[in-house]
Short mmCIF file of C-alpha atoms in Angstrom, two decimals:
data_model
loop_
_atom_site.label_atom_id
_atom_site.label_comp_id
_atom_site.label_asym_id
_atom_site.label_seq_id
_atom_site.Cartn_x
_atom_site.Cartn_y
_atom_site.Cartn_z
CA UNK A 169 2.91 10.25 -53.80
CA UNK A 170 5.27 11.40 -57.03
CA UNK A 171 2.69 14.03 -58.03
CA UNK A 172 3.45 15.82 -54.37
CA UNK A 173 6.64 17.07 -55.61
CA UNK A 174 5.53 18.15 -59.01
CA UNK A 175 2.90 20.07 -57.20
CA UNK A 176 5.38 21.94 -54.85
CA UNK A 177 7.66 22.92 -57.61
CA UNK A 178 4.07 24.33 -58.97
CA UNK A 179 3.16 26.31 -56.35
CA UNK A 180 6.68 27.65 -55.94
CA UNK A 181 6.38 29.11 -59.73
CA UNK A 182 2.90 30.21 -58.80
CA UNK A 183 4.62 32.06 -55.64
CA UNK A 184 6.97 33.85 -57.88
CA UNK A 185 4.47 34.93 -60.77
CA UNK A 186 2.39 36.27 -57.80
CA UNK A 187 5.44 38.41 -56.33
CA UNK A 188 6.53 39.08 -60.07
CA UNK A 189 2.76 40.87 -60.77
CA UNK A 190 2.53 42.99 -57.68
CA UNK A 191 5.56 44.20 -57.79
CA UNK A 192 5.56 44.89 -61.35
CA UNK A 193 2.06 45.65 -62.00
CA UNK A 194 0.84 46.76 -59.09
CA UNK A 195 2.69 48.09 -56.66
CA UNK A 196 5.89 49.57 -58.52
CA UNK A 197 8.37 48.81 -55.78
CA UNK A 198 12.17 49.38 -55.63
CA UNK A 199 14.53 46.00 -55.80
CA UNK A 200 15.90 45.97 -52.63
CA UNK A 201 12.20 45.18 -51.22
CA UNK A 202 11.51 42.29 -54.15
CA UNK A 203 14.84 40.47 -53.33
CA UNK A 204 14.20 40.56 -49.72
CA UNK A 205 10.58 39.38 -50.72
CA UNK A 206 11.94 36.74 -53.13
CA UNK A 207 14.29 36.10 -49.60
CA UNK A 208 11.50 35.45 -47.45
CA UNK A 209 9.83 33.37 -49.48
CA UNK A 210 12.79 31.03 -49.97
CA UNK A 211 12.86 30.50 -46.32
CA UNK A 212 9.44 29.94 -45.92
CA UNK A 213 9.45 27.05 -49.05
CA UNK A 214 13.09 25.42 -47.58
CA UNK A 215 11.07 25.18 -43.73
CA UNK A 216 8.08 23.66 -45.42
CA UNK A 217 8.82 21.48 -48.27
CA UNK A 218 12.91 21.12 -48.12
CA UNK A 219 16.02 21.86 -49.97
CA UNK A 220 15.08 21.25 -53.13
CA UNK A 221 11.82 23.03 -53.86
CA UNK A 222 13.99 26.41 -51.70
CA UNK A 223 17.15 25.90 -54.67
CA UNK A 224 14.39 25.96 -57.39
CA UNK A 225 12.66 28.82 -56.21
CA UNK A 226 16.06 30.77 -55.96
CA UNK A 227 16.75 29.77 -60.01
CA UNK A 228 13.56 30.93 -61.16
CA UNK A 229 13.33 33.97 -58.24
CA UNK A 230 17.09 34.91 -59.57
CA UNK A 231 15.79 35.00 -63.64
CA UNK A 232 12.21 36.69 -62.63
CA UNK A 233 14.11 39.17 -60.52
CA UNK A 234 17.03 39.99 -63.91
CA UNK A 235 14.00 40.06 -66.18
CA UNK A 236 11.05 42.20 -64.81
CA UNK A 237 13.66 44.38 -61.79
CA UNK A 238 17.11 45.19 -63.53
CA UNK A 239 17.80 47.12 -66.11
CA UNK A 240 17.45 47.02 -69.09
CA UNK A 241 14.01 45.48 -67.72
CA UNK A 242 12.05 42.73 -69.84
CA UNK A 243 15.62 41.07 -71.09
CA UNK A 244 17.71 38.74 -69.45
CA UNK A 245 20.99 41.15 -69.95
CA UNK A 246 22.67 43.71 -67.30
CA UNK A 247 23.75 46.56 -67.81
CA UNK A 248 24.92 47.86 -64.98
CA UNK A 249 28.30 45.66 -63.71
CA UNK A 250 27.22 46.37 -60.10
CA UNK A 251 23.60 44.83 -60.47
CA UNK A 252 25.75 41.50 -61.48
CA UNK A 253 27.18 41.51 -58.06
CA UNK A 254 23.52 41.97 -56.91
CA UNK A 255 22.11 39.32 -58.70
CA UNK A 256 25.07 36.82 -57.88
CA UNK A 257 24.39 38.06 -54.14
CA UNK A 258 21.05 37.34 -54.11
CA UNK A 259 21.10 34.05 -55.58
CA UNK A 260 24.30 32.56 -53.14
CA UNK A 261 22.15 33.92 -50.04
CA UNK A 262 18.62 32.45 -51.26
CA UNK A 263 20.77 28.99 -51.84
CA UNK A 264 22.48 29.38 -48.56
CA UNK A 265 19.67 30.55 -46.55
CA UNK A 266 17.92 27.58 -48.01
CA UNK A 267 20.36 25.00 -46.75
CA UNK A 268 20.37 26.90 -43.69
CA UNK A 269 16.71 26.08 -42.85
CA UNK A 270 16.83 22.63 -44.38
CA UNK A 271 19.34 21.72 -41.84
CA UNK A 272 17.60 23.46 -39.23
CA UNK A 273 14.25 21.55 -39.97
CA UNK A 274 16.31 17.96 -40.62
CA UNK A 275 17.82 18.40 -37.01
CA UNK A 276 14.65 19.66 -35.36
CA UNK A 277 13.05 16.42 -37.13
CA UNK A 278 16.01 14.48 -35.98
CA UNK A 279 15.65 15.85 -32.17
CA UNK A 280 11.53 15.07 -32.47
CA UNK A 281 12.51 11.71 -33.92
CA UNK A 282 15.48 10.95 -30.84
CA UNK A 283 12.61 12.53 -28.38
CA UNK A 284 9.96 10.17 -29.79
CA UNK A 285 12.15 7.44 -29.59
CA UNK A 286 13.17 7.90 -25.61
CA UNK A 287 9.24 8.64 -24.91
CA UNK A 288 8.84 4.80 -26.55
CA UNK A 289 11.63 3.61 -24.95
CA UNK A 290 10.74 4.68 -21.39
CA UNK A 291 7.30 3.02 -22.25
CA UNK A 292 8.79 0.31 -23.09
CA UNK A 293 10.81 -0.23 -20.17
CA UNK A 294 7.57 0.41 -17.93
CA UNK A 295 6.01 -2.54 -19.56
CA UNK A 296 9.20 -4.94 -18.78
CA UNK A 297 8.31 -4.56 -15.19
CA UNK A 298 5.20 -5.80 -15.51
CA UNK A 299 5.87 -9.22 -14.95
CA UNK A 300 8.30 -11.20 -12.63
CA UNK A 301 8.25 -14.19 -13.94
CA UNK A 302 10.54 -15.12 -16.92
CA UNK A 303 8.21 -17.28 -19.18
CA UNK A 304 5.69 -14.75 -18.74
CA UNK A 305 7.91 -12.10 -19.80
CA UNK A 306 9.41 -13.79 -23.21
CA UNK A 307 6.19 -14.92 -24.15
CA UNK A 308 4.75 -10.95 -23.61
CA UNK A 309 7.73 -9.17 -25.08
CA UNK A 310 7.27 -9.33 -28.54
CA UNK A 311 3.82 -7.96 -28.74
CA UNK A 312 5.32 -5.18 -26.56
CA UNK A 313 7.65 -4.32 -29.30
CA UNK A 314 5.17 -4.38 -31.83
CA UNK A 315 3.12 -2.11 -29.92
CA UNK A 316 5.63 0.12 -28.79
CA UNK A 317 8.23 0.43 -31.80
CA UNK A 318 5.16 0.12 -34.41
CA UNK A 319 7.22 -2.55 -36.64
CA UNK A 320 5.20 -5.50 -37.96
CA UNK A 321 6.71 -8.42 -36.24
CA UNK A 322 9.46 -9.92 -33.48
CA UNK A 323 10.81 -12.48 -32.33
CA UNK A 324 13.00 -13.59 -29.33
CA UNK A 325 15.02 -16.42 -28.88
CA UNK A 326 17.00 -17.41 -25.45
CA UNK A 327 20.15 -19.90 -25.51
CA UNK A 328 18.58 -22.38 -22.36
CA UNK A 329 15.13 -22.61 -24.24
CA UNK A 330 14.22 -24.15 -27.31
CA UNK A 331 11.29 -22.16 -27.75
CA UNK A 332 10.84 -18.80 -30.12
CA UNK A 333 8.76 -16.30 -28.67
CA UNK A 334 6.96 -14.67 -31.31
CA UNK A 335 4.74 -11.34 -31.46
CA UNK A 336 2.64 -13.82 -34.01
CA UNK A 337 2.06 -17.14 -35.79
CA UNK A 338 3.84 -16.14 -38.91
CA UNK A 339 7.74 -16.02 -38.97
CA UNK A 340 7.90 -13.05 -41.31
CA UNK A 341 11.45 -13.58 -41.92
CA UNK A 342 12.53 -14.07 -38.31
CA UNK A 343 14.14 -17.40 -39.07
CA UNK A 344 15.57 -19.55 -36.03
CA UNK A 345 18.89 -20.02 -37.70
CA UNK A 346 19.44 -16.70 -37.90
CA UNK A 347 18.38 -15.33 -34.47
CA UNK A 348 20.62 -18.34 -33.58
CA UNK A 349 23.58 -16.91 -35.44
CA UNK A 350 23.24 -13.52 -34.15
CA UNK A 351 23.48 -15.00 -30.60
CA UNK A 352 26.56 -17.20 -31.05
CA UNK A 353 28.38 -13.86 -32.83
CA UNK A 354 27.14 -11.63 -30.41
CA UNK A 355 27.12 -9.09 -33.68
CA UNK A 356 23.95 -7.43 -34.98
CA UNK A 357 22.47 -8.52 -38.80
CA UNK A 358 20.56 -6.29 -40.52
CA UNK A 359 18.86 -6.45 -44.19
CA UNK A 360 17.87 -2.92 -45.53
CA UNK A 361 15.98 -4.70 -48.73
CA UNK A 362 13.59 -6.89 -46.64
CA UNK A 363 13.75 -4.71 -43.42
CA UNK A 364 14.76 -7.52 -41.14
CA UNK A 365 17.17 -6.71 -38.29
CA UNK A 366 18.80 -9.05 -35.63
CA UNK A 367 20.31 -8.36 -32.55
CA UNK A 368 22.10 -9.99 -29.74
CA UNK A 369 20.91 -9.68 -26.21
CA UNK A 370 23.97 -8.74 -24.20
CA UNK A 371 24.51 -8.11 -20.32
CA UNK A 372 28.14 -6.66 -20.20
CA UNK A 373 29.89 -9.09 -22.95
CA UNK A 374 27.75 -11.71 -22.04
CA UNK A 375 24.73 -12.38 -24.47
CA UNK A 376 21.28 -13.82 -22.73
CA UNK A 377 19.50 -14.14 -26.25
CA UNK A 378 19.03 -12.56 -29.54
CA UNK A 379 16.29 -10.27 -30.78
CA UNK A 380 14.75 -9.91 -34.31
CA UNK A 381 12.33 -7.55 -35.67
CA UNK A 382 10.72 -7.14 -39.15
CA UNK A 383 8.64 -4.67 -41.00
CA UNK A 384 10.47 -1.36 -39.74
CA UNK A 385 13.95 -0.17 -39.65
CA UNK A 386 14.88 1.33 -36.25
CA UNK A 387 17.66 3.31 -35.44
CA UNK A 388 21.10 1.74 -34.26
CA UNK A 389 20.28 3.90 -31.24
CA UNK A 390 17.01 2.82 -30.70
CA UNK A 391 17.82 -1.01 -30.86
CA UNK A 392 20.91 -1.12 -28.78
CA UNK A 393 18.92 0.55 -26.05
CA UNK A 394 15.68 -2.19 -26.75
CA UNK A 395 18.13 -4.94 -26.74
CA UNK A 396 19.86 -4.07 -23.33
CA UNK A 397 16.34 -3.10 -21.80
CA UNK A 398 15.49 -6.62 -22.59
CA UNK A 399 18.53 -8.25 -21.68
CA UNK A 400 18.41 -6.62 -18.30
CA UNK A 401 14.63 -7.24 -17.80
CA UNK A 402 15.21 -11.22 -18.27
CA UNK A 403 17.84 -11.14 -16.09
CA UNK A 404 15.83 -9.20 -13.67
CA UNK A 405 12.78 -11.36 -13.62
CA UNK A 406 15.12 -14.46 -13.61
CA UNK A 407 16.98 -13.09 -10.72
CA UNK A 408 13.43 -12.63 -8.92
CA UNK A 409 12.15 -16.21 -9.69
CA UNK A 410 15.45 -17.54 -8.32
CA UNK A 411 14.98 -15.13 -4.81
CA UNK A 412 11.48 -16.33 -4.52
CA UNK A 413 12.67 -19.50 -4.66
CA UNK A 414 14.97 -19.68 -2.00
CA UNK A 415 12.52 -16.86 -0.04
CA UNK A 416 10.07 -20.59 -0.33
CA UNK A 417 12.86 -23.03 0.48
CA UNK A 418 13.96 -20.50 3.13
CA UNK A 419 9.90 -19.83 4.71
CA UNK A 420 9.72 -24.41 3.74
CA UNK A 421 12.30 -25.01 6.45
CA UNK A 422 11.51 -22.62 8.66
CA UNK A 423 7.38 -23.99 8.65
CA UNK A 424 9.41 -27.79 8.91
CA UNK A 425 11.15 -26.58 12.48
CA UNK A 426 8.41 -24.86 13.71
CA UNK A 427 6.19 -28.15 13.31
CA UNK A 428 8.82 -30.08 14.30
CA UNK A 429 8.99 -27.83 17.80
CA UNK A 430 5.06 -28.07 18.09
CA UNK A 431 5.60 -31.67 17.55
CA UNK A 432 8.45 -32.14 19.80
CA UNK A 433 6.52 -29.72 22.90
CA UNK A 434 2.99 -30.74 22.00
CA UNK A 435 2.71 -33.78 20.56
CA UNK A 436 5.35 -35.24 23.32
CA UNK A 437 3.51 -34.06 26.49
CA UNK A 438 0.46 -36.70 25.89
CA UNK A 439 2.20 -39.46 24.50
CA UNK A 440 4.37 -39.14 27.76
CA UNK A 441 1.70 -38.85 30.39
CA UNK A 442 -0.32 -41.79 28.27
CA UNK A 443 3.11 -43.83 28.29
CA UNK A 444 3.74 -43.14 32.39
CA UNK A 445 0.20 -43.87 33.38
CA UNK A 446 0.59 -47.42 31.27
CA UNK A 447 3.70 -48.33 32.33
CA UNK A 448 2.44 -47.71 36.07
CA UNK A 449 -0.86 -49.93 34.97
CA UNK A 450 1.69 -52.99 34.10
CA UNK A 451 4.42 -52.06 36.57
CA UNK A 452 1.91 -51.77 39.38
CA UNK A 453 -0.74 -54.67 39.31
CA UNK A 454 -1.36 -53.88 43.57
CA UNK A 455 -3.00 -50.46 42.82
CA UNK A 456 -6.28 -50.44 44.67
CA UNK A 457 -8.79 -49.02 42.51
CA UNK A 458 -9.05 -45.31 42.70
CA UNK A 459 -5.63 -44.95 41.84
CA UNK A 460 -6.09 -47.22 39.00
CA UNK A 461 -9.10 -45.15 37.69
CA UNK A 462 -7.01 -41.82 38.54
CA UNK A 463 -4.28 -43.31 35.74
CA UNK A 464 -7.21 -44.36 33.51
CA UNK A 465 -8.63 -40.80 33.23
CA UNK A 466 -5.30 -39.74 32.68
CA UNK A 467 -4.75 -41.69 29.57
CA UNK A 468 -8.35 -41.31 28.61
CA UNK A 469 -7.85 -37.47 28.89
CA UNK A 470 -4.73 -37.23 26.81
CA UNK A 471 -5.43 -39.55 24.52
CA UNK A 472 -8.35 -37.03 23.29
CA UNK A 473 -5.89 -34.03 23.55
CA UNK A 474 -3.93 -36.23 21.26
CA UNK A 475 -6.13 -36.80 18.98
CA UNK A 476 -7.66 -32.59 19.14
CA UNK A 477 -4.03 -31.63 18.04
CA UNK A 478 -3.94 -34.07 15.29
CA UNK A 479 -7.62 -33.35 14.32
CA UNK A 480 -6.60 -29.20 13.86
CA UNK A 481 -3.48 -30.28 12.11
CA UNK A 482 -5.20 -32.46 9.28
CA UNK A 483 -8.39 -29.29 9.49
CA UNK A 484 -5.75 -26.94 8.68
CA UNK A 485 -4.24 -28.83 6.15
CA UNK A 486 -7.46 -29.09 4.48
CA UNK A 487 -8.65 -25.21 5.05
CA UNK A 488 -4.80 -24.32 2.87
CA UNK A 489 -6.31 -26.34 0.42
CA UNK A 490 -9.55 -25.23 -0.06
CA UNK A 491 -11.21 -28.16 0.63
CA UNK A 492 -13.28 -27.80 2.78
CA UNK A 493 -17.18 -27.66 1.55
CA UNK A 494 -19.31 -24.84 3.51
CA UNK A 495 -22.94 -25.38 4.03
CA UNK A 496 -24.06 -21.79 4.19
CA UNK A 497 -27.36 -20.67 5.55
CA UNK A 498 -29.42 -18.25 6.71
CA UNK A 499 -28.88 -18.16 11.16
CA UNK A 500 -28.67 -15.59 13.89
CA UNK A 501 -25.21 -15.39 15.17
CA UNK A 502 -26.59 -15.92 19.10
CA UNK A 503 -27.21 -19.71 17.94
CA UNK A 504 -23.89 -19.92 17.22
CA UNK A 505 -22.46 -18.13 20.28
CA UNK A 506 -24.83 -20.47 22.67
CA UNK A 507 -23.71 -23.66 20.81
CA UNK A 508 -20.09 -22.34 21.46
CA UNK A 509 -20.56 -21.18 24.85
CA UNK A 510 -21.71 -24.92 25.64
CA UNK A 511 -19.11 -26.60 23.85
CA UNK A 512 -16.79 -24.22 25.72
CA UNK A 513 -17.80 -24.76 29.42
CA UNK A 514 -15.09 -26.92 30.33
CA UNK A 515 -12.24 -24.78 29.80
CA UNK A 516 -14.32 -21.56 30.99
CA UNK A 517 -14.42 -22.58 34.05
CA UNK A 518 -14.66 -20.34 36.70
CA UNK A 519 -15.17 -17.26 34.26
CA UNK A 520 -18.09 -15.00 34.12
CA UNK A 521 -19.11 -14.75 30.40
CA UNK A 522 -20.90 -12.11 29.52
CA UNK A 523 -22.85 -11.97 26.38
CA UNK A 524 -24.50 -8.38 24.60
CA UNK A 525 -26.48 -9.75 21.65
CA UNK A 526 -28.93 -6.92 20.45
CA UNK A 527 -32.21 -8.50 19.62
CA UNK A 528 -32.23 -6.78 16.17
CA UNK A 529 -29.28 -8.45 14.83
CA UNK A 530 -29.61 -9.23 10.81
CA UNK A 531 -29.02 -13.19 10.84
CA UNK A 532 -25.79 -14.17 8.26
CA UNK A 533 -25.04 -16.91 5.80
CA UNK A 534 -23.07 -19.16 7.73
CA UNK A 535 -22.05 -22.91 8.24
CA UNK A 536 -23.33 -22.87 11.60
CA UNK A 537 -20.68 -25.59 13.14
CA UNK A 538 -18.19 -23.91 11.37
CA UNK A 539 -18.73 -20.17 13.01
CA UNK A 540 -19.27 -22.32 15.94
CA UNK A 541 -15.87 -23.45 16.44
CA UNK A 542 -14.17 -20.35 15.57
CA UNK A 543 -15.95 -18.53 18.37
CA UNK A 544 -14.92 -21.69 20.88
CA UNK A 545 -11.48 -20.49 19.62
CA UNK A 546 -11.56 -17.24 20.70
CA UNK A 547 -13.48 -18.29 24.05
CA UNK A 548 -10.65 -20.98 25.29
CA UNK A 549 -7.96 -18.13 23.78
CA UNK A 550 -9.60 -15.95 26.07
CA UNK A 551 -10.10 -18.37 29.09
CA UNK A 552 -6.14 -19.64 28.69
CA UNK A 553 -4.95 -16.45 28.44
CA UNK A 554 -6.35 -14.48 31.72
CA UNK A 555 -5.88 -14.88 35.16
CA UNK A 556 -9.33 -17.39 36.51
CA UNK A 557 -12.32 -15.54 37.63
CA UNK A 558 -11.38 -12.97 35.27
CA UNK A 559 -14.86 -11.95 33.26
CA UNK A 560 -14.84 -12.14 29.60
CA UNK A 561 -17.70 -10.53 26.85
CA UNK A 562 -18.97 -11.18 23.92
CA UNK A 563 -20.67 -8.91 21.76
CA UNK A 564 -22.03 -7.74 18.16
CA UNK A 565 -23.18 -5.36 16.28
CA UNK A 566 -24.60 -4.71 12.28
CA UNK A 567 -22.69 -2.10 10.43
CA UNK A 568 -22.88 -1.56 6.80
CA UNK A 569 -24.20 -5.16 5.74
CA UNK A 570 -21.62 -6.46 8.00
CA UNK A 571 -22.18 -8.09 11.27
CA UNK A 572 -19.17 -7.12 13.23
CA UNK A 573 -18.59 -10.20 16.91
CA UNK A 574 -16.25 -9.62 19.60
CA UNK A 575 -14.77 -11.34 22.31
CA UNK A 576 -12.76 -9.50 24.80
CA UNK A 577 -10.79 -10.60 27.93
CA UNK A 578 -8.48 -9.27 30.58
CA UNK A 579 -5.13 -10.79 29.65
CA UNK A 580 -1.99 -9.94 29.34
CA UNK A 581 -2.74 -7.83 25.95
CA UNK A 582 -0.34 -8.56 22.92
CA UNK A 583 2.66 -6.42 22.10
CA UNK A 584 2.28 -4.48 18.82
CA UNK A 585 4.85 -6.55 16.91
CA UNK A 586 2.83 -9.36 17.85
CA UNK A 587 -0.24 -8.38 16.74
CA UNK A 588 0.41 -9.33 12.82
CA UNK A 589 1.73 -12.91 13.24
CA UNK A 590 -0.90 -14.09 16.04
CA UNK A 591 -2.85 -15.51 13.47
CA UNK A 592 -0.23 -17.48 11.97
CA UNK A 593 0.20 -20.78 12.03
CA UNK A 594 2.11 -22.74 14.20
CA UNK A 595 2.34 -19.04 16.05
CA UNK A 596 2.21 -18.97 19.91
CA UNK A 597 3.47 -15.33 21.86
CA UNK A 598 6.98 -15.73 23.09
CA UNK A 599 6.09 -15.48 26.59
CA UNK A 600 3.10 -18.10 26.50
CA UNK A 601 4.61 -20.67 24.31
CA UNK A 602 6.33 -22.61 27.20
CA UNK A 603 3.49 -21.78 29.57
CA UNK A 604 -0.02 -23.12 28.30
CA UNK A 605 -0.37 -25.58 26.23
CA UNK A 606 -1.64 -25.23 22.47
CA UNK A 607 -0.18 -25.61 18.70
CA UNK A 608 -0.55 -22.20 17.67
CA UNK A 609 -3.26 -23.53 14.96
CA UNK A 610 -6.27 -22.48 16.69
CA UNK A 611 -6.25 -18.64 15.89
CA UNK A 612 -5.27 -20.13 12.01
CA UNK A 613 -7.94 -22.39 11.56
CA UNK A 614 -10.29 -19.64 12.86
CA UNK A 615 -8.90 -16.77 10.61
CA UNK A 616 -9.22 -19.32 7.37
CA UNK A 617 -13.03 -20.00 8.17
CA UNK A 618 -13.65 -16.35 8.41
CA UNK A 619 -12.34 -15.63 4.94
CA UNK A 620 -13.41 -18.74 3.74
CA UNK A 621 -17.36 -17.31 4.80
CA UNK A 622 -15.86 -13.85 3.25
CA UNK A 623 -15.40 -11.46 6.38
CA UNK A 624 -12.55 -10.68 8.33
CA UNK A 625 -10.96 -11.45 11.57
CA UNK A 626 -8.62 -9.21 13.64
CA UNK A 627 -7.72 -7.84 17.11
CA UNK A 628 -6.82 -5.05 18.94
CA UNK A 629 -4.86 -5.25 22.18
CA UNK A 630 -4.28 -2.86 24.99
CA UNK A 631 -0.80 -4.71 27.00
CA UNK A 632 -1.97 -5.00 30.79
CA UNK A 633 -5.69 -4.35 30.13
CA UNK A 634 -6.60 -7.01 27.40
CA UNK A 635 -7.28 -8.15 24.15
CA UNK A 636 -10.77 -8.15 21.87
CA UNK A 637 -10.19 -10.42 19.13
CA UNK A 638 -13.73 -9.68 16.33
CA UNK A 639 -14.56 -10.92 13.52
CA UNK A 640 -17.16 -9.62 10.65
CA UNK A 641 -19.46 -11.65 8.40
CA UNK A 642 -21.55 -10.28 5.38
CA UNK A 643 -25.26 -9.83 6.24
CA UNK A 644 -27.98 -12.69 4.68
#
């Protein structure tokens, strides 16, 4: 690196000797053109290599030009009073012209170096979005700045947690105490000799950490605008957490009085028909016997309703949690509509089914019982939802390694706004709810055995004329 500059000054004596021969030697040209020459090429050296080398090459331009171009030629004396005016010229506009370009070159660097510098920022602040979550963030931050701002280490430190969040194992100067300091005196510390540099974190006058980096040393600029990208982007992700928190403790409560309604409308109905038909048992011991079997088969009835709704609610609990163990093989999906279609016959009732099975179907990897019961969920949907007598179809078809089953009624249809949350639980349509009886887990439990089996269940609804609620399943 220290021979560069002995080299430039080099070439700039070579530069001159070169003018200095063909203009003396060769060419035989007037003055004017050799100190606009000698001009040029003290531009050219002050754009390219700086102040310095341009002022040296004026010196030795200025004494070439007095020796070999004014009279009395090959001496270092003048003559003529006028060509002292002309050589003093020359020499303050090479010098000028010189620190002319240097500045224009060291504010053109500057303006590369400011434009660099936003184009690293803005990077930078893309990369602060990239996480929500506040632990994530501190502990991701200081390899961002590494990798952004090219300096060799940092370190962050926040006032609520004992931890320092470091771009590596090694501290590299970024001592606790003092990223400590720097946040209690809200005032930046910087140390030119071992390229260390602290700052606080500050929102307004209030300070959320402190930074420190090592290896580099950044512009003022540049680290006022890191630091309050930072500041903001904790803030921000802290400010999420907190929302999402009270977006769960808000969605919590609301799941706790929509059980507690299903509970309170559901639940109630058979524990009060079982309680009424007992109470009549012990109030009434004169009841001749088919009116004590009629009260019998009324508690025997809703005692299994009773014990369906809590049977979904404890299968739903154990579908959110995954644990529920599939035993997947190889059937055709009409063994699972017939087994459902049996099942089903109670609540069908007086409904024509009709089923369109093509006998090409591709069988699927299912748990047969499972697939079975969420078709006998979409079969008593069906059968609750339309008027008796009112036909109902099942179909399916194969369509890119997908087998795609459908079962359509003649309902009411579904509004459009109600389309999205039929599948959720607890869920019942607003003008059903009060009407048929049901938890609103039914349509749930089916949509989580579908994805658990990885397919897809959905619906599409026509208001008047129906619904078709389908879902697909890979191919075996």
């Amino acid at each position: 690196m220290a021979a560069k500059p002995v080299l430039r000054y080099l070439a700039v004596a070579a530069i001159v000797f070169i003018v200095v021969y063909g203009y003396h030697v060769v060419l035989r040209v007037n003055p004017t053109t050799v100190a606009l020459t000698f001009l040029l090429g003290v531009l050219v050296v002050s754009a390219a290599w700086g102040l310095r080398p341009a002022v040296f090459m004026a010196i030795v331009a200025t004494l070439a030009f007095n020796y070999y171009f004014l009279p009395p030629y090959l001496t270092l004396t003048i003559a003529d009073p006028q060509n002292w005016v002309a050589l003093f010229a020359f020499l303050v506009t090479a010098v000028t012209a010189s620190e002319l370009s240097e500045r224009a070159r060291r504010e053109a660097n500057n303006a590369n170096e400011r434009r660099h510098d936003v184009e690293r920022l803005y990077a930078f602040s893309q990369q602060l979005l990239s996480s929500d979550n506040v632990v994530e963030l501190l502990n991701f931050l200081p390899r961002y700045i590494v990798e952004s701002f090219g300096v060799k280490a940092a370190a962050l430190s926040v006032p609520n947690r004992t931890d320092v969040y470091r771009s590596g194992p090694a501290t590299d100067g970024l001592e606790l105490h003092d990223l400590q300091l720097v946040s209690l005196r809200g005032e930046p510390k910087i140390d030119p000799q071992n390229r260390l540099m602290f700052m606080p974190l500050k929102m307004g006058v209030r300070v959320v950490g402190s930074l420190g980096v090592s290896g580099a040393l950044l512009s003022r600029e540049t680290l006022d605008a890191m630091s309050s990208l930072i500041a903001i982007a904790i803030e921000r992700a802290g400010a999420v957490e907190k929302l999402g928190r009270a977006e769960a403790a808000r969605e919590s409560e609301e799941l706790r009085s929509v059980l507690l309604d299903s509970v309170t409308h559901e639940f109630r109905t058979p524990l009060t028909a079982v309680k009424a038909s007992v109470t009549s048992l012990l109030g009434s011991p004169n009841l001749d016997n088919a009116q004590r079997q009629e009260l019998l088969t009324v508690i025997n009835e809703e005692s299994d309703r009773l014990n369906r709704l809590v049977g979904e609610a404890a299968e739903m609990a154990q579908l959110d949690a995954h644990k529920v163990e599939l035993q997947l093989e190889p059937h055709p999906i009409r063994d699972a509509v017939e087994r459902a279609l049996e099942e089903s016959k109670p609540i069908l009732g007086r409904h024509p089914v009709e089923v369109r099975l093509p006998e090409d179907l591709p069988p699927v990897r299912i748990d047969l019982e499972r697939i079975k019961e969420v078709l006998v969920q979409l079969l008593e949907n069906a059968a609750k939802y339309s008027s008796p007598e009112s036909p109902i179809h099942v179909t399916a078809e194969a369509k890119n390694r997908m087998l795609s089953t459908s079962v359509a009624d003649r309902g009411p249809g579904i509004d459009d706004f109600e389309l999205s949350l039929v599948f959720d639980k607890f869920y019942r349509g607003r003008n059903q709810r009060f009407q048929i009886q049901g938890t609103g887990m039914g349509l749930a439990i089916a949509k989580a055995i579908v994805e658990a089996h990885g397919g897809r269940i959905g619906v599409t609804s026509q208001p008047g004329n129906g619904s078709v609620f389908y879902f697909t399943l890979p191919v075996a």
